[in-house]
Short mmCIF file of N, CA and C in Angstrom, two decimals:
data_model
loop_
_atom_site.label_atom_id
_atom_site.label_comp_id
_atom_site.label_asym_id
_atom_site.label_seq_id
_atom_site.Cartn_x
_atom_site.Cartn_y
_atom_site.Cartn_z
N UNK A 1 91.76 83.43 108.32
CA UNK A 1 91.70 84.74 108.96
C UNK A 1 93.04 85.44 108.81
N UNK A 2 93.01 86.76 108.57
CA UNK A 2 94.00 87.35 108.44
C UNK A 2 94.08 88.48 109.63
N UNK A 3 95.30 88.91 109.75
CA UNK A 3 95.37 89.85 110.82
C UNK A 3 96.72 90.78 110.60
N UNK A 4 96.65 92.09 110.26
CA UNK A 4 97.37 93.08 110.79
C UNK A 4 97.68 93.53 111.58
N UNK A 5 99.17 93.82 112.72
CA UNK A 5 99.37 94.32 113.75
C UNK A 5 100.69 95.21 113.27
N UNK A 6 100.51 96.64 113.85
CA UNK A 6 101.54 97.80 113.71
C UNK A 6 102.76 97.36 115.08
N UNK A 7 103.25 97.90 114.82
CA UNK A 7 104.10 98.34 116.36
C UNK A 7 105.14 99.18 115.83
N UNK A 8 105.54 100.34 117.07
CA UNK A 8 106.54 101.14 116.64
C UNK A 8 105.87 102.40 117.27
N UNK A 9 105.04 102.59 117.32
CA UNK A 9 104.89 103.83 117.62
C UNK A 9 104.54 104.65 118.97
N UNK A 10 104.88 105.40 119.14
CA UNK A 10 105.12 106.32 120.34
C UNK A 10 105.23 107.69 120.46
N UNK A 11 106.12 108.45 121.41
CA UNK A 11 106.08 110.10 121.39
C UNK A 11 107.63 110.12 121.11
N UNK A 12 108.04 110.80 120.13
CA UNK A 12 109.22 111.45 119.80
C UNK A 12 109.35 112.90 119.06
N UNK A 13 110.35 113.56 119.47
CA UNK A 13 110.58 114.76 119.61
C UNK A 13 110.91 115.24 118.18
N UNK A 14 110.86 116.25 117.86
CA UNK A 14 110.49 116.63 116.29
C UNK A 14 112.32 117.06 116.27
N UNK A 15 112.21 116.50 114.77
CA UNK A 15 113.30 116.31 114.15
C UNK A 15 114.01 114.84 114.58
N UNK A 16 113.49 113.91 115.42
CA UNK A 16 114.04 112.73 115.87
C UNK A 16 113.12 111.61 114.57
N UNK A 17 113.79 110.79 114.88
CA UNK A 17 113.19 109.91 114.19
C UNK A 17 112.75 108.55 115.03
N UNK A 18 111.54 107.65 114.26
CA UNK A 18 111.04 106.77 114.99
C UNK A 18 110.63 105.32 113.74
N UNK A 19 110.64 104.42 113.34
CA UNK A 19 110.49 103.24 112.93
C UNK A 19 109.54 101.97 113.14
N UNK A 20 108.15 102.32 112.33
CA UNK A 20 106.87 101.50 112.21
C UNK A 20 107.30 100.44 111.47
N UNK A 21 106.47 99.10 112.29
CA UNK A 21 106.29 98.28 112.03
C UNK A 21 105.02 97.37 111.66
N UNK A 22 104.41 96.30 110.41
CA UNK A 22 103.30 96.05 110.60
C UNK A 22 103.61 94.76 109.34
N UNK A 23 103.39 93.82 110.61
CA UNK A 23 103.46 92.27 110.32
C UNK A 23 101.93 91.70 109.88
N UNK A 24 101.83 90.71 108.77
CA UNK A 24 100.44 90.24 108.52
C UNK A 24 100.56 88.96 108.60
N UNK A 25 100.15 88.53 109.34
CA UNK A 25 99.53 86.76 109.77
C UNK A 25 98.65 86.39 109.85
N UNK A 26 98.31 85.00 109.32
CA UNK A 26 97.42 84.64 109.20
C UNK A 26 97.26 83.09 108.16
N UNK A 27 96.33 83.09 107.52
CA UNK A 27 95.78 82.28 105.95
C UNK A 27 96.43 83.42 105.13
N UNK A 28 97.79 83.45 104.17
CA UNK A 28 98.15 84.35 103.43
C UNK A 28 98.75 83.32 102.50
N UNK A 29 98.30 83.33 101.31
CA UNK A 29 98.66 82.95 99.87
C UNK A 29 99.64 84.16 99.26
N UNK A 30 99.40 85.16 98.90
CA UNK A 30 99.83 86.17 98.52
C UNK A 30 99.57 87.35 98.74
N UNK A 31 100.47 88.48 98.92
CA UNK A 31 100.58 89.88 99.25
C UNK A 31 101.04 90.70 98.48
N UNK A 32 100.41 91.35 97.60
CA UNK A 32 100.31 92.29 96.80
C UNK A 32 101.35 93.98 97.28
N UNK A 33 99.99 94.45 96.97
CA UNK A 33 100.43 96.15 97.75
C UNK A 33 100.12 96.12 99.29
N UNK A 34 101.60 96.76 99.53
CA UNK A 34 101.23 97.43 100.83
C UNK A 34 101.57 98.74 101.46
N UNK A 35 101.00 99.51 102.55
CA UNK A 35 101.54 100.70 102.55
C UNK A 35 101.28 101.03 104.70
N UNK A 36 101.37 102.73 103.92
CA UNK A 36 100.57 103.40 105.26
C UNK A 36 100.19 104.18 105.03
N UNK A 37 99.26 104.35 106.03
CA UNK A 37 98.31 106.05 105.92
C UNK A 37 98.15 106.02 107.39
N UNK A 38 97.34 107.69 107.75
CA UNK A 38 97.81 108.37 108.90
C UNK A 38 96.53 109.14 108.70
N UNK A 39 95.98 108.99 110.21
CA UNK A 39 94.97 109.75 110.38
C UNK A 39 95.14 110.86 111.76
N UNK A 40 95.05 112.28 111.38
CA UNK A 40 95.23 113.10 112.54
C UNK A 40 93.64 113.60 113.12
N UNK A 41 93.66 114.31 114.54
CA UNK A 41 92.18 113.74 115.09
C UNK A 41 91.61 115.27 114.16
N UNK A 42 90.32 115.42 113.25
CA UNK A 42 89.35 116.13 112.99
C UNK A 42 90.06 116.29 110.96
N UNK A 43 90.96 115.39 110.97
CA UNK A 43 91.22 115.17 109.58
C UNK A 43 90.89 113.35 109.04
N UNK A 44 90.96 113.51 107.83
CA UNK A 44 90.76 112.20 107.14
C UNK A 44 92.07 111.95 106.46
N UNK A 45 91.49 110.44 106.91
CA UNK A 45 92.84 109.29 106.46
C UNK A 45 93.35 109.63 105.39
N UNK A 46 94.56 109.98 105.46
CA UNK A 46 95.59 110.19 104.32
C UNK A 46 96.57 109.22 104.28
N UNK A 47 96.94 109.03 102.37
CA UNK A 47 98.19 108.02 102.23
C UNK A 47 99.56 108.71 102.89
N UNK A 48 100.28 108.07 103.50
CA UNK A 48 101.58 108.47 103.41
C UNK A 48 102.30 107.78 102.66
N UNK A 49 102.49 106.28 102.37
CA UNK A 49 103.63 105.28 101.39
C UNK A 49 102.86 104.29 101.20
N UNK A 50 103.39 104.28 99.93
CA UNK A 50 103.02 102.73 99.34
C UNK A 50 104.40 102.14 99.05
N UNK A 51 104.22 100.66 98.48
CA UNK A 51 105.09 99.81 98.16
C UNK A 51 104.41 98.67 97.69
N UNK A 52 105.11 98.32 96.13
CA UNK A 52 104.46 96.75 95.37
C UNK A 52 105.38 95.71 96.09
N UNK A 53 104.77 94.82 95.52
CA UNK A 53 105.81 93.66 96.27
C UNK A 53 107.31 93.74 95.05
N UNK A 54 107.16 94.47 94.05
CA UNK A 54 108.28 94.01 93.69
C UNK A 54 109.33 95.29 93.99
N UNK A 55 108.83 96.69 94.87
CA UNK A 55 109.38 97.14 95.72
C UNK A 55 109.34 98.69 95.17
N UNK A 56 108.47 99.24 94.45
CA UNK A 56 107.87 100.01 93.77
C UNK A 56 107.71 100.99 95.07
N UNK A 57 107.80 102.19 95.06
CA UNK A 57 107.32 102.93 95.81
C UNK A 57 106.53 104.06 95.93
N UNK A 58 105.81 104.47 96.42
CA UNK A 58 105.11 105.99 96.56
C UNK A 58 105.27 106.90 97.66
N UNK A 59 105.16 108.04 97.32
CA UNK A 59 104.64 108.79 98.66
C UNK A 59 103.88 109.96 98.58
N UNK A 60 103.74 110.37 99.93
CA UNK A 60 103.14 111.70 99.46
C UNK A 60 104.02 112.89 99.83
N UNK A 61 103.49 114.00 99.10
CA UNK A 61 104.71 115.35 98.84
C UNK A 61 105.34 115.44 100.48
N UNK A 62 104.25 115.21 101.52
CA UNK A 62 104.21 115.76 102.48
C UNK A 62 105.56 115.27 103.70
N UNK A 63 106.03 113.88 102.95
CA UNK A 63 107.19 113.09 103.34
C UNK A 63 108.29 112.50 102.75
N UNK A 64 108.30 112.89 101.76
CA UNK A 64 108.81 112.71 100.82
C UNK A 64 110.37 113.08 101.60
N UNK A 65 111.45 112.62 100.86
CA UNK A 65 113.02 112.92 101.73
C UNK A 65 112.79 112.59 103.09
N UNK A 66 111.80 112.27 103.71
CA UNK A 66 112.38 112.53 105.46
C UNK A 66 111.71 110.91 105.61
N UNK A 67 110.64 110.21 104.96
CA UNK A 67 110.12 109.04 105.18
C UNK A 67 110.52 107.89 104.10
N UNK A 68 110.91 106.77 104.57
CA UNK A 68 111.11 105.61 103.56
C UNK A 68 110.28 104.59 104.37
N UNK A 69 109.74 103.69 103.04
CA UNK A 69 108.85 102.43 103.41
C UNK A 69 109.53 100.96 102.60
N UNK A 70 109.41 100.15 103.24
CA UNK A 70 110.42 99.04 102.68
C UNK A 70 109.35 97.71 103.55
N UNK A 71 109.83 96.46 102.66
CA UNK A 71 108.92 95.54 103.30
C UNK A 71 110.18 94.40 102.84
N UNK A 72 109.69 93.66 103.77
CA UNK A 72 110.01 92.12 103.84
C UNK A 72 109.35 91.19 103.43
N UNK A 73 109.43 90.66 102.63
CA UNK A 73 107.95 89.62 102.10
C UNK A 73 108.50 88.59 102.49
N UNK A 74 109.32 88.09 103.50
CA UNK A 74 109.36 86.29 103.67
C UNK A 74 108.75 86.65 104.82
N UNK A 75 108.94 87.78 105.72
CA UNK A 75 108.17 88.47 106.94
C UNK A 75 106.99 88.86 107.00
N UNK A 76 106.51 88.70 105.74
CA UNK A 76 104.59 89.54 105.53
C UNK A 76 104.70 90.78 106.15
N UNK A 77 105.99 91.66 106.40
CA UNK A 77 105.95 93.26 107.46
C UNK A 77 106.38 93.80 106.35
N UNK A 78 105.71 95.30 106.61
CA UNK A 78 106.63 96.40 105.91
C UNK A 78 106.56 97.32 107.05
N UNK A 79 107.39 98.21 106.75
CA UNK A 79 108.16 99.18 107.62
C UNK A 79 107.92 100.41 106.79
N UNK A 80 108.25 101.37 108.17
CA UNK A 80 108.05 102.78 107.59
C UNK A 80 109.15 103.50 108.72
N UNK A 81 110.28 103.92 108.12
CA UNK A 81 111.56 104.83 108.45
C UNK A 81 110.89 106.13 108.93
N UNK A 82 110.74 106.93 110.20
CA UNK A 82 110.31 107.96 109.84
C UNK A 82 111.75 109.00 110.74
N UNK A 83 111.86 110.04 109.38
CA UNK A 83 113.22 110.95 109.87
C UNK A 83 113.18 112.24 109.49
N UNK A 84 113.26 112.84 110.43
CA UNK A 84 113.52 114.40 110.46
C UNK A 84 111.62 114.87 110.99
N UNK A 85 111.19 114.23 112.06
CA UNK A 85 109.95 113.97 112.17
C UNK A 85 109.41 115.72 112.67
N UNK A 86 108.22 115.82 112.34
CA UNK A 86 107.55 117.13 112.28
C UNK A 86 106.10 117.29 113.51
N UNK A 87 105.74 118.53 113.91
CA UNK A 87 104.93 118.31 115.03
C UNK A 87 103.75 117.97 113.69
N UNK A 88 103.72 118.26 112.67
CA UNK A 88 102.48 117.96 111.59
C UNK A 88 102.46 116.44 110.84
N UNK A 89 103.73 115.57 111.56
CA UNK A 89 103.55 114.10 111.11
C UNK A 89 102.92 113.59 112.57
N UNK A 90 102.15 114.27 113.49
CA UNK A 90 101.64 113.23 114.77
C UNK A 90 100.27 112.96 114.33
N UNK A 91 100.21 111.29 114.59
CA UNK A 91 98.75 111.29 113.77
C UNK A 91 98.88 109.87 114.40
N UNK A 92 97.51 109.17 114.18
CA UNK A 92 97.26 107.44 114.17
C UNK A 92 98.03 106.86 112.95
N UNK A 93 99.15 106.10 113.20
CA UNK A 93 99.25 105.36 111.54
C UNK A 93 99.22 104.33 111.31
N UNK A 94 98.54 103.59 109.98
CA UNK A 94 97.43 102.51 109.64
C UNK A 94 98.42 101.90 108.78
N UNK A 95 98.47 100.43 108.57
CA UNK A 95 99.28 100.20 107.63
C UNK A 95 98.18 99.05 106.51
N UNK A 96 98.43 99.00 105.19
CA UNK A 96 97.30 98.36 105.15
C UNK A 96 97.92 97.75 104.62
N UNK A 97 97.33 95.98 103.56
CA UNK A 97 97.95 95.44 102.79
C UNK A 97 96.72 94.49 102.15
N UNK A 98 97.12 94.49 100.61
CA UNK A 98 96.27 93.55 99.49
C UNK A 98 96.48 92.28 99.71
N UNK A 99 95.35 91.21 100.27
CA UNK A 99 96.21 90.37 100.50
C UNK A 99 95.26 89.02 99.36
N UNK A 100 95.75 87.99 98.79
CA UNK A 100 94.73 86.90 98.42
C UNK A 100 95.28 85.75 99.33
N UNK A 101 94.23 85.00 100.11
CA UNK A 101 93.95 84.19 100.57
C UNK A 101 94.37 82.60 100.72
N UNK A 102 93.83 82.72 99.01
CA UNK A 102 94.13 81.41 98.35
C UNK A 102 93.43 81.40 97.09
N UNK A 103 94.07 80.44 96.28
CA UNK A 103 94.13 80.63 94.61
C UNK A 103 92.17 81.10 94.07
N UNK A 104 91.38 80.73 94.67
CA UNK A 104 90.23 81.06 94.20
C UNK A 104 89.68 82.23 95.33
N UNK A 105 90.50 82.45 96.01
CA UNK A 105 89.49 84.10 97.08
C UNK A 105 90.07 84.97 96.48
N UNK A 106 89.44 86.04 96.84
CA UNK A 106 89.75 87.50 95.47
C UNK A 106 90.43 88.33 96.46
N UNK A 107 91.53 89.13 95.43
CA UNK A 107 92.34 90.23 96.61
C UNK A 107 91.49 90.87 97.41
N UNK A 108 92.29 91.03 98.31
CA UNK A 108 91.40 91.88 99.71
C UNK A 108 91.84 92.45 100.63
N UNK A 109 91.51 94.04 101.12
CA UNK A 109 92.38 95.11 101.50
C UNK A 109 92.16 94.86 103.17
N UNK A 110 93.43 94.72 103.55
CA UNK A 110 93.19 94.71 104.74
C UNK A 110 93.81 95.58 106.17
N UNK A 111 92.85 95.90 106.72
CA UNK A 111 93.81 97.19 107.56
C UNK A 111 94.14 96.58 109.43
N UNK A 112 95.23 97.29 109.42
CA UNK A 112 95.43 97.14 111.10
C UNK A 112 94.85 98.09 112.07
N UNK A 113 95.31 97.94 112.85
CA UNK A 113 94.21 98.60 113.92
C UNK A 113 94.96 99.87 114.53
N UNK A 114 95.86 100.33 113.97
CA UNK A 114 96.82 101.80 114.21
C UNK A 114 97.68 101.87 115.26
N UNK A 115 98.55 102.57 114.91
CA UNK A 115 99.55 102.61 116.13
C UNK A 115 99.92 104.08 115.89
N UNK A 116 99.93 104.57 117.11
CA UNK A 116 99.79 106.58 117.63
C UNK A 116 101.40 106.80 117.63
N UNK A 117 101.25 107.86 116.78
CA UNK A 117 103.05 108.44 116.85
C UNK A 117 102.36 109.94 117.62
N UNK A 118 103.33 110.27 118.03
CA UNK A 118 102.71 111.63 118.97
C UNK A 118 104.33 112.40 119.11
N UNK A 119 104.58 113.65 117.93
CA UNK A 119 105.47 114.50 117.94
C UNK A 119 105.40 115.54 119.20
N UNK A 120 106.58 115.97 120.39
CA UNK A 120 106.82 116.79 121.29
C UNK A 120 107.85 116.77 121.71
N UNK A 121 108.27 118.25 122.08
CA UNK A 121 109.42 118.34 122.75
C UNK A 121 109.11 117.97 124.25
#
């Protein structure tokens, strides 16, 4: 069994910054890609960052300069830096990760259960 858990998130004031967390435990052989995405309420899940394990990165336009994502692989966590934060980055954010099992189970995407960032003065 595998399991994703976020932590980090909360209400902070725009232009502050705040720092997600999302550890995977479990039966883990290997961990591939991992990232985050962000769901705001009456929109659909959008990527915000990716990251390969060999530390490859993505993002989207929308965070680009103000967000960095970085992971720990002896930790199974990756992280997500968030800076210069916007009332249009408050959303649920999901972190997901590719994970294989063991040498004969096939990669497999697995998501956590979200943790609420909520931008206000």
């Amino acid at each position: 069994q595998v399991q994703l858990v976020e932590s980090g998130g909360g209400l902070v004031q725009p232009g502050g910054s705040l720092r997600l967390s999302c550890t995977a435990s479990g039966s883990i052989m290997r961990i591939n890609g991992m990232g985050w995405y962000r769901q705001a309420p009456g929109k659909q899940r959008e990527l915000v960052a990716t990251i390969t394990s060999g530390g490859s990165t993505n993002y989207a336009d929308s965070v680009k300069g103000r967000f960095t994502i970085s992971r720990d692989n002896a930790k199974n966590t990756v992280y997500l830096q968030m800076n210069s934060v916007k009332p249009e980055d408050a959303a649920v954010y999901y972190c997901n990760a590719d994970i294989r099992r063991s040498p004969s189970s096939p990669l497999r995407t697995y998501w956590g259960q979200g943790t609420q960032v909520t931008v206000s003065s």
